[in-house]
XYZ file of C-alpha atoms in Angstrom:
261
model
C -0.146 0.050 0.235
C 1.013 3.704 -0.806
C 0.218 6.450 1.842
C 0.203 10.487 1.989
C 2.496 12.343 4.206
C 2.366 15.010 6.757
C 5.260 16.784 7.874
C 4.726 19.382 11.054
C 8.085 22.068 10.924
C 6.573 24.615 13.113
C 9.208 24.012 16.100
C 11.595 26.646 17.281
C 14.580 26.248 19.042
C 16.590 28.838 21.856
C 18.605 31.511 20.829
C 21.273 29.768 22.320
C 21.148 26.807 20.407
C 19.962 28.729 17.049
C 23.661 30.537 17.446
C 25.526 27.522 17.166
C 23.586 26.121 14.353
C 22.903 29.144 12.068
C 18.995 28.653 12.122
C 16.331 29.221 15.130
C 13.896 26.363 12.730
C 14.550 23.212 14.394
C 13.666 21.465 10.489
C 15.994 23.648 9.357
C 18.911 22.569 11.262
C 21.624 21.087 8.989
C 23.630 17.764 8.790
C 26.184 18.090 6.004
C 25.027 19.692 3.021
C 21.053 18.673 3.724
C 18.836 20.143 6.343
C 17.036 17.356 8.525
C 13.780 18.424 6.767
C 15.480 17.494 3.530
C 16.662 14.117 4.587
C 13.211 13.555 5.833
C 11.537 14.180 2.723
C 14.287 12.365 0.774
C 13.606 9.251 3.260
C 10.015 9.372 2.541
C 10.279 9.513 -1.340
C 12.901 6.785 -1.487
C 10.489 4.301 0.177
C 8.264 3.759 -2.773
C 5.613 3.821 -0.370
C 4.544 7.552 -0.115
C 2.708 9.673 -2.452
C 1.819 13.413 -1.915
C 3.816 15.096 0.955
C 2.242 18.028 2.891
C 4.167 20.203 4.655
C 2.755 22.571 7.731
C 6.151 25.276 8.345
C 6.931 28.500 9.952
C 7.658 31.174 7.479
C 11.458 30.426 7.322
C 10.879 26.665 6.662
C 8.192 27.602 3.905
C 10.636 30.089 2.054
C 13.374 27.119 2.337
C 14.386 25.031 -0.952
C 13.006 22.081 1.023
C 9.452 23.359 0.534
C 9.919 23.128 -2.956
C 10.552 19.123 -3.046
C 6.582 18.587 -0.965
C 3.042 18.470 -2.457
C 2.211 21.189 -0.553
C 2.980 23.731 2.007
C 0.990 25.474 4.306
C 1.418 27.853 7.308
C 2.327 25.732 10.726
C 0.030 26.327 13.716
C 1.120 27.359 17.229
C 1.401 23.757 18.465
C 2.396 20.614 17.100
C -1.073 18.896 16.665
C -2.171 22.481 15.139
C 0.601 22.029 12.602
C -0.563 18.208 11.873
C -4.142 19.435 11.363
C -3.480 22.237 9.066
C -1.235 20.039 6.828
C -4.098 17.490 6.835
C -7.042 20.408 6.031
C -4.541 20.930 2.905
C -3.946 17.223 2.310
C -7.983 16.371 2.287
C -8.039 19.402 -0.604
C -6.275 17.524 -2.868
C -8.287 15.219 -5.271
C -8.793 11.648 -3.750
C -8.433 12.339 -0.131
C -6.342 9.661 1.641
C -8.162 7.134 4.381
C -4.823 7.270 6.462
C -1.840 9.415 6.289
C 1.610 9.007 7.592
C 2.812 11.590 10.282
C 6.050 12.051 10.827
C 7.929 15.035 13.053
C 11.068 17.072 11.137
C 13.558 16.450 14.082
C 14.728 12.933 13.444
C 18.099 12.804 11.813
C 18.732 8.868 11.593
C 15.865 8.273 9.762
C 15.923 6.084 6.504
C 13.677 4.646 3.909
C 13.897 1.096 5.439
C 13.282 2.372 9.056
C 9.792 3.919 7.592
C 8.854 0.726 5.610
C 9.467 -1.760 8.415
C 7.620 0.408 10.820
C 4.309 0.880 8.529
C 4.812 -2.919 7.791
C 4.447 -3.750 11.373
C 1.479 -1.642 11.986
C -1.440 -3.761 12.534
C -4.101 -2.851 9.335
C -7.360 -2.277 11.345
C -6.131 -0.075 13.847
C -6.678 3.922 13.811
C -3.514 4.910 15.149
C -0.039 3.441 15.659
C 2.915 4.748 16.871
C 6.407 2.683 17.860
C 7.643 1.681 21.375
C 11.151 1.358 22.247
C 12.674 -0.144 25.176
C 15.283 1.483 27.219
C 17.699 -1.067 26.445
C 17.052 -0.940 22.973
C 17.437 2.822 22.751
C 20.749 2.880 24.966
C 22.036 -0.064 22.925
C 21.979 2.147 19.781
C 22.315 5.502 21.861
C 24.535 4.629 25.092
C 25.454 8.468 25.832
C 22.208 10.083 24.674
C 18.956 10.562 26.865
C 15.463 10.051 26.029
C 11.971 10.473 28.037
C 11.332 6.866 29.304
C 8.100 5.714 31.242
C 8.927 2.554 33.568
C 6.091 0.247 33.023
C 5.527 -3.042 34.727
C 7.141 -5.062 31.856
C 10.026 -2.468 30.765
C 10.638 1.058 30.275
C 9.887 2.757 27.468
C 10.077 5.572 25.131
C 7.810 6.327 21.997
C 8.981 6.996 18.401
C 7.942 9.806 16.403
C 6.452 8.546 13.220
C 2.854 7.677 13.244
C 0.352 5.584 11.264
C -2.895 7.380 11.438
C -6.858 6.922 10.199
C -7.553 10.210 8.853
C -11.271 10.042 10.284
C -9.792 9.283 14.136
C -7.048 11.691 13.325
C -9.744 14.539 13.289
C -11.688 13.156 16.149
C -8.954 12.315 18.285
C -6.919 16.076 17.917
C -8.413 18.118 20.711
C -7.049 15.065 23.083
C -3.793 15.134 21.093
C -3.332 18.680 22.315
C -3.790 17.665 25.655
C -1.076 15.304 25.333
C 1.431 17.435 23.447
C 1.265 19.827 26.116
C 2.449 17.254 28.630
C 4.532 14.748 26.105
C 8.242 15.560 28.029
C 6.425 15.086 31.393
C 6.025 11.458 33.108
C 3.976 12.692 35.858
C 2.014 14.877 33.296
C 0.993 11.961 30.610
C 0.218 9.577 33.821
C -1.998 12.583 35.362
C -3.718 12.893 31.865
C -4.733 9.497 31.609
C -6.530 9.652 35.322
C -5.562 9.429 39.327
C -6.140 5.326 38.913
C -3.021 5.456 36.331
C -1.008 8.150 37.947
C -1.138 5.682 41.074
C -0.225 2.746 38.805
C 2.592 4.826 37.287
C 4.446 5.662 40.635
C 3.780 2.355 41.498
C 5.320 0.608 38.142
C 2.320 -1.082 37.799
C 1.575 0.180 34.157
C 1.408 -2.254 31.383
C 1.305 -1.325 27.755
C -2.418 -2.725 27.137
C -3.407 -1.083 30.203
C -2.106 2.290 28.553
C -3.535 1.132 25.227
C -7.169 0.440 26.366
C -6.997 3.883 28.334
C -6.071 5.671 25.221
C -8.672 4.153 23.112
C -11.083 5.361 26.047
C -10.231 8.733 26.166
C -9.622 9.411 22.156
C -12.430 7.724 20.883
C -10.477 5.736 18.296
C -8.307 2.265 18.563
C -4.340 2.658 18.953
C -1.886 0.050 18.946
C 2.035 -0.005 19.989
C 4.497 -1.209 17.302
C 7.112 -2.730 19.505
C 10.893 -3.597 19.031
C 10.816 -0.644 16.737
C 14.598 0.721 15.504
C 15.588 3.103 18.336
C 16.460 6.030 15.431
C 12.821 6.370 15.347
C 12.979 8.165 19.143
C 15.888 10.150 18.740
C 15.097 13.698 18.277
C 16.850 17.161 18.006
C 15.913 18.798 21.405
C 19.142 20.562 22.118
C 22.736 21.258 21.162
C 23.848 18.120 22.947
C 21.285 15.961 20.841
C 22.618 17.735 17.905
C 26.640 17.586 18.527
C 25.936 13.412 19.282
C 23.854 13.054 16.086
C 27.199 14.688 14.431
C 29.425 12.270 15.569
C 27.070 9.038 14.750
C 26.576 10.411 11.183
C 30.476 11.378 10.777
C 31.075 7.969 11.423
C 32.286 8.168 14.626
C 29.828 5.974 16.607
C 28.824 4.242 13.465
C 29.337 0.587 14.425
C 27.916 1.633 18.275
C 25.105 -1.066 18.522
C 25.006 -2.881 15.593
């Protein structure tokens, strides 16, 4: 199957970080002769599984060369979910609107066509929203000196990737709730509170399980969701600060080329 893709690229970085990388737009950070956004678009094209790509970006992103490589470029919103919704509206205005879309953040420096197709192929076909989950052990085996936001559960400690396969109708229905999730996405306790006091208690006691979270999210969002386990750690490595950038540059430059392989 082929899919259309949505790329939200509205994120800014702080002034100190921007001064070191030469841009205040996260998606326009350069690795070699390409920006992260250009690398992302190239990876999508090379899968052979993606048809239309709609980008939602800042004024700087929309004026960049990368914006010429997509099907349609629209203005970003004031948050990640709003940017996704703006891009979705642009996509639905095209002929033959899609039933499912790939949503992909534009701060994944290690994204490759194979990682994308492996994730897509692993997604259950009858589920509305699919997202990758990676254990702490898997992530740190690949990136031993990098950190991420890990959620301790009963069976293991997990982090989420930044690639999603979503049913369009379910995405529209879940958007208000996704705004809430986006606001607390970097807070373990914030995420647990969002799921309710029982889940907060279970979180603090490390009694949560992936199926429990899956069932609760279905109740909150009004649609079905499923984690895709054992995905590539690269899907969870995003650029949040200069330390992330420097570490990624060492990998891309070859210093850590064989780490975790």
